Amino acid sequence: MASELKSAIVRAADVVRGRTKLAPSVGIVLGSGLGGFAGALESAAAIPFADLPGFPAATVEGHAGELLVGTLAGRAVAVLNGRSHYYEGYSMQQVGFPMRVLRELGCATVVLTSIVGSMNPDLAVGSIVTATDHINLMGDSPLIGPNDDTLGPRFPDMSEPYSRSLVGLAERVALDDGWMLQRAVFVGVPGPSLETAAEYRFMRWIGADIVGMSVVPETIVAVHGGQRVLSFHVVTDACLPDNLHPVNLAEILQIASGAAPRLIRTITEVVRRLDEAA
């Protein structure tokens, strides 16, 4: 007998299938200020989150709150133009729900994007980095509670949360485009307040390079479901504890928008050359 979660996933996926004949194999999640990516899709069907049973609403500025299904570099893709966050009051299970639906639709590969702060002085504001690992400081997990074995194992292995083959492909794509994609360890925090100087110092001490308020729950759910994950992060502010300055949201979104064209090119080429990371 299917679990309530499984039934909800199928209902949401059926709505998507009723709006498009495309069968996406790649899922892409767009972070704050990166919604311009939607324009790169061909023949896209747009489905508001409100039309998808079980989908939490995206309430944060810079998140459109719609699922797009279209073609990118010759492949059918599903793009979440916006996401929900734990700090909005949603449960971890709700935050991870869209990833479950992407899996149900056939997205074996997921590309996550977000904006982040950097505690590593070698990762400059405006740069794009890829995560090779993460630290979960959110104090919760989307897998807590009864486990549906049809969705994934009770104890998923996290030795490779971000696909090494996909990271290698992304690095080659960046080099071919004339720039170097740096690697980073991502630390997820609940938010919504930004961190203190002491907290930034602590996170750097435990091995993190960049910090954000998303991605980790999505990655955990994707790995649980057997999906391969690749993540890109735009560094929008420097979180150096001895030289902190107040953050300006408008400036952050402007920096994200400035990096968007390069990020769009990179993700498009990764999707085009995905067979290289098979």
XYZ file of C-alpha atoms in Angstrom:
278
model
C 0.000 0.000 0.000
C 1.416 3.372 -1.018
C 2.251 5.831 1.734
C 0.486 9.186 1.969
C 3.726 10.838 0.870
C 4.008 8.617 -2.202
C 0.381 9.318 -3.116
C 0.947 13.083 -2.821
C 4.041 12.836 -5.024
C 2.129 10.959 -7.722
C -0.739 13.472 -7.644
C 1.641 16.391 -8.190
C 3.509 14.565 -10.961
C 0.221 13.726 -12.688
C -0.630 17.441 -12.848
C 2.696 18.091 -14.579
C 2.149 15.238 -17.027
C -1.253 16.704 -17.818
C 0.350 20.010 -18.885
C 3.203 18.726 -21.080
C 4.144 15.700 -23.148
C 7.844 16.127 -22.320
C 9.445 13.584 -19.990
C 12.262 15.468 -18.185
C 15.439 13.609 -17.266
C 17.153 16.569 -15.572
C 15.812 18.752 -12.776
C 17.168 22.250 -12.113
C 16.454 24.397 -9.050
C 16.937 28.158 -9.354
C 17.997 30.181 -6.324
C 17.439 33.851 -5.481
C 18.103 36.225 -8.366
C 18.731 33.388 -10.832
C 15.243 33.147 -12.329
C 16.483 34.544 -15.651
C 17.544 31.013 -16.483
C 13.951 30.294 -17.422
C 14.450 32.255 -20.640
C 16.981 29.685 -21.869
C 14.323 26.993 -22.177
C 12.566 26.129 -25.424
C 8.834 25.431 -25.595
C 8.423 25.653 -21.842
C 5.173 24.930 -20.041
C 4.830 26.988 -16.853
C 2.938 25.523 -13.903
C 2.497 27.671 -10.756
C 3.403 25.918 -7.524
C -0.145 26.681 -6.373
C -1.443 24.260 -9.034
C 0.724 21.402 -7.769
C -0.713 19.439 -4.819
C 1.681 19.368 -1.874
C 4.018 22.061 -3.203
C 4.865 24.754 -0.635
C 4.514 28.322 -1.870
C 7.685 30.323 -2.555
C 7.376 33.531 -0.534
C 10.900 34.980 -0.751
C 11.859 37.834 -3.069
C 13.583 36.564 -6.207
C 11.642 33.259 -6.289
C 8.916 33.118 -8.946
C 7.250 29.972 -7.620
C 6.628 27.987 -10.793
C 7.675 24.701 -12.368
C 8.831 24.959 -15.966
C 9.133 21.949 -18.257
C 10.915 22.546 -21.534
C 13.941 21.696 -23.629
C 17.521 22.746 -22.878
C 20.439 21.727 -25.101
C 18.286 19.058 -26.698
C 17.168 17.460 -23.423
C 13.846 17.685 -21.638
C 14.315 19.396 -18.278
C 12.140 20.425 -15.347
C 13.084 23.731 -13.743
C 11.934 24.856 -10.315
C 11.901 28.630 -10.724
C 12.143 29.319 -7.015
C 12.165 27.154 -3.890
C 10.809 27.087 -0.355
C 13.004 27.348 2.734
C 12.951 25.915 6.234
C 12.971 29.442 7.703
C 9.666 30.234 5.988
C 8.021 27.916 8.489
C 7.813 24.834 6.306
C 8.834 21.444 7.596
C 11.925 19.779 6.179
C 9.645 17.252 4.507
C 7.778 20.069 2.731
C 11.037 21.682 1.632
C 12.185 18.389 0.134
C 8.856 17.513 -1.493
C 9.582 19.117 -4.912
C 12.679 16.920 -5.224
C 10.457 13.875 -4.757
C 8.241 15.076 -7.594
C 11.243 15.637 -9.879
C 12.277 12.023 -9.212
C 8.763 10.792 -9.982
C 8.877 12.690 -13.289
C 12.093 10.874 -14.243
C 14.785 13.396 -13.293
C 17.702 11.122 -12.419
C 20.040 14.127 -12.353
C 19.442 17.304 -10.354
C 21.289 20.619 -10.635
C 20.865 22.898 -7.621
C 21.751 26.597 -7.581
C 21.845 29.150 -4.792
C 23.460 32.337 -3.603
C 25.891 32.033 -0.695
C 28.195 33.898 1.608
C 31.870 32.954 1.606
C 34.077 32.493 4.657
C 36.969 31.552 2.365
C 38.905 34.637 1.204
C 39.935 32.748 -1.946
C 36.291 32.609 -3.094
C 35.590 36.161 -4.177
C 32.255 37.919 -4.387
C 30.761 37.333 -7.837
C 32.464 33.975 -8.340
C 30.655 30.716 -9.077
C 31.669 27.622 -7.103
C 30.518 24.011 -6.915
C 29.971 22.066 -3.709
C 31.784 18.772 -3.231
C 30.414 18.163 0.274
C 28.211 19.782 2.896
C 27.715 20.194 6.631
C 24.160 20.202 7.962
C 23.771 22.729 10.797
C 20.033 23.146 10.197
C 19.170 21.008 13.195
C 16.745 18.800 11.275
C 16.500 16.325 8.399
C 13.804 15.756 5.754
C 14.159 11.998 6.348
C 13.020 12.009 9.988
C 9.841 9.973 10.428
C 8.532 6.779 8.822
C 10.500 5.670 5.757
C 8.824 4.649 2.500
C 11.175 2.091 0.968
C 9.831 2.874 -2.518
C 11.302 6.363 -2.169
C 14.696 5.364 -0.779
C 16.494 3.395 1.967
C 16.086 4.033 5.678
C 19.780 4.932 6.013
C 21.016 6.517 2.752
C 24.766 6.683 2.269
C 26.164 10.237 2.114
C 29.777 9.501 1.171
C 29.200 11.207 -2.187
C 26.335 13.704 -1.809
C 27.520 15.621 -4.883
C 28.375 13.471 -7.875
C 32.117 13.417 -8.506
C 31.590 12.697 -12.197
C 29.232 15.662 -12.534
C 31.653 17.946 -10.668
C 34.419 16.854 -13.040
C 32.205 17.554 -16.054
C 31.294 20.993 -14.708
C 34.972 21.814 -14.222
C 35.762 20.824 -17.808
C 32.867 22.891 -19.120
C 34.059 25.937 -17.168
C 37.616 25.574 -18.450
C 36.335 25.315 -22.013
C 34.498 28.587 -21.358
C 37.718 30.238 -20.137
C 37.345 30.228 -16.369
C 38.063 27.983 -13.385
C 35.239 26.511 -11.327
C 36.430 26.305 -7.731
C 35.312 23.637 -5.276
C 33.799 24.348 -1.876
C 32.257 22.758 1.196
C 28.749 24.124 1.801
C 27.327 24.570 5.288
C 23.555 24.757 5.612
C 22.033 26.923 8.349
C 18.353 27.461 9.180
C 18.295 31.276 8.945
C 16.688 33.666 8.392
C 19.055 35.853 10.407
C 22.558 36.078 9.030
C 25.436 34.794 11.110
C 27.558 36.562 13.691
C 31.293 36.979 13.313
C 31.827 34.214 15.876
C 29.542 31.878 13.935
C 31.364 32.559 10.658
C 34.660 31.873 12.424
C 33.263 28.607 13.796
C 31.938 27.452 10.425
C 35.270 28.143 8.781
C 37.020 26.255 11.592
C 34.877 23.124 11.066
C 35.763 23.053 7.367
C 33.123 25.056 5.513
C 33.871 27.513 2.710
C 30.396 28.821 1.886
C 27.146 29.192 3.807
C 23.509 29.223 2.777
C 19.946 28.546 3.938
C 18.903 25.963 1.340
C 20.362 23.118 -0.783
C 21.131 20.695 2.071
C 17.543 19.402 2.530
C 17.153 19.066 -1.244
C 20.437 17.200 -1.540
C 19.533 14.784 1.253
C 16.174 13.997 -0.355
C 17.753 13.591 -3.807
C 20.440 11.232 -2.519
C 17.778 9.301 -0.623
C 15.956 8.820 -3.924
C 19.034 7.758 -5.874
C 19.386 10.964 -7.884
C 22.771 12.410 -8.835
C 23.316 15.949 -7.573
C 25.419 18.818 -8.901
C 25.307 22.227 -7.251
C 26.415 25.694 -8.302
C 26.636 28.625 -5.905
C 27.087 32.321 -6.632
C 29.108 34.069 -3.932
C 27.209 37.270 -3.188
C 28.831 38.440 0.022
C 32.097 38.067 1.911
C 31.631 36.618 5.405
C 35.059 37.349 6.823
C 34.628 37.633 10.596
C 37.237 40.353 11.059
C 35.814 42.511 8.280
C 32.022 42.153 8.358
C 29.684 44.686 6.792
C 25.881 44.883 6.773
C 24.307 42.954 3.897
C 22.181 44.751 1.308
C 19.587 42.490 -0.341
C 19.369 44.599 -3.486
C 23.136 44.370 -3.953
C 23.052 40.606 -3.386
C 20.394 40.114 -6.065
C 22.335 42.383 -8.434
C 25.492 40.286 -7.974
C 23.485 37.115 -8.568
C 21.986 38.561 -11.739
C 25.449 39.560 -12.941
C 26.683 35.991 -12.611
C 23.568 34.487 -14.179
C 24.687 34.570 -17.863
C 27.840 32.575 -17.090
C 25.880 30.173 -14.904
C 23.280 29.675 -17.648
C 26.007 28.906 -20.199
C 27.641 26.439 -17.829
C 24.484 24.543 -16.876
C 23.382 24.436 -20.509
C 26.701 22.873 -21.555
C 26.632 20.431 -18.649
C 23.179 19.305 -19.770
C 24.369 19.045 -23.391
C 27.409 16.973 -22.407
C 25.746 14.940 -19.690
C 26.677 11.653 -21.345
C 30.319 12.411 -20.471
C 29.436 11.915 -16.809
C 27.456 8.717 -17.282
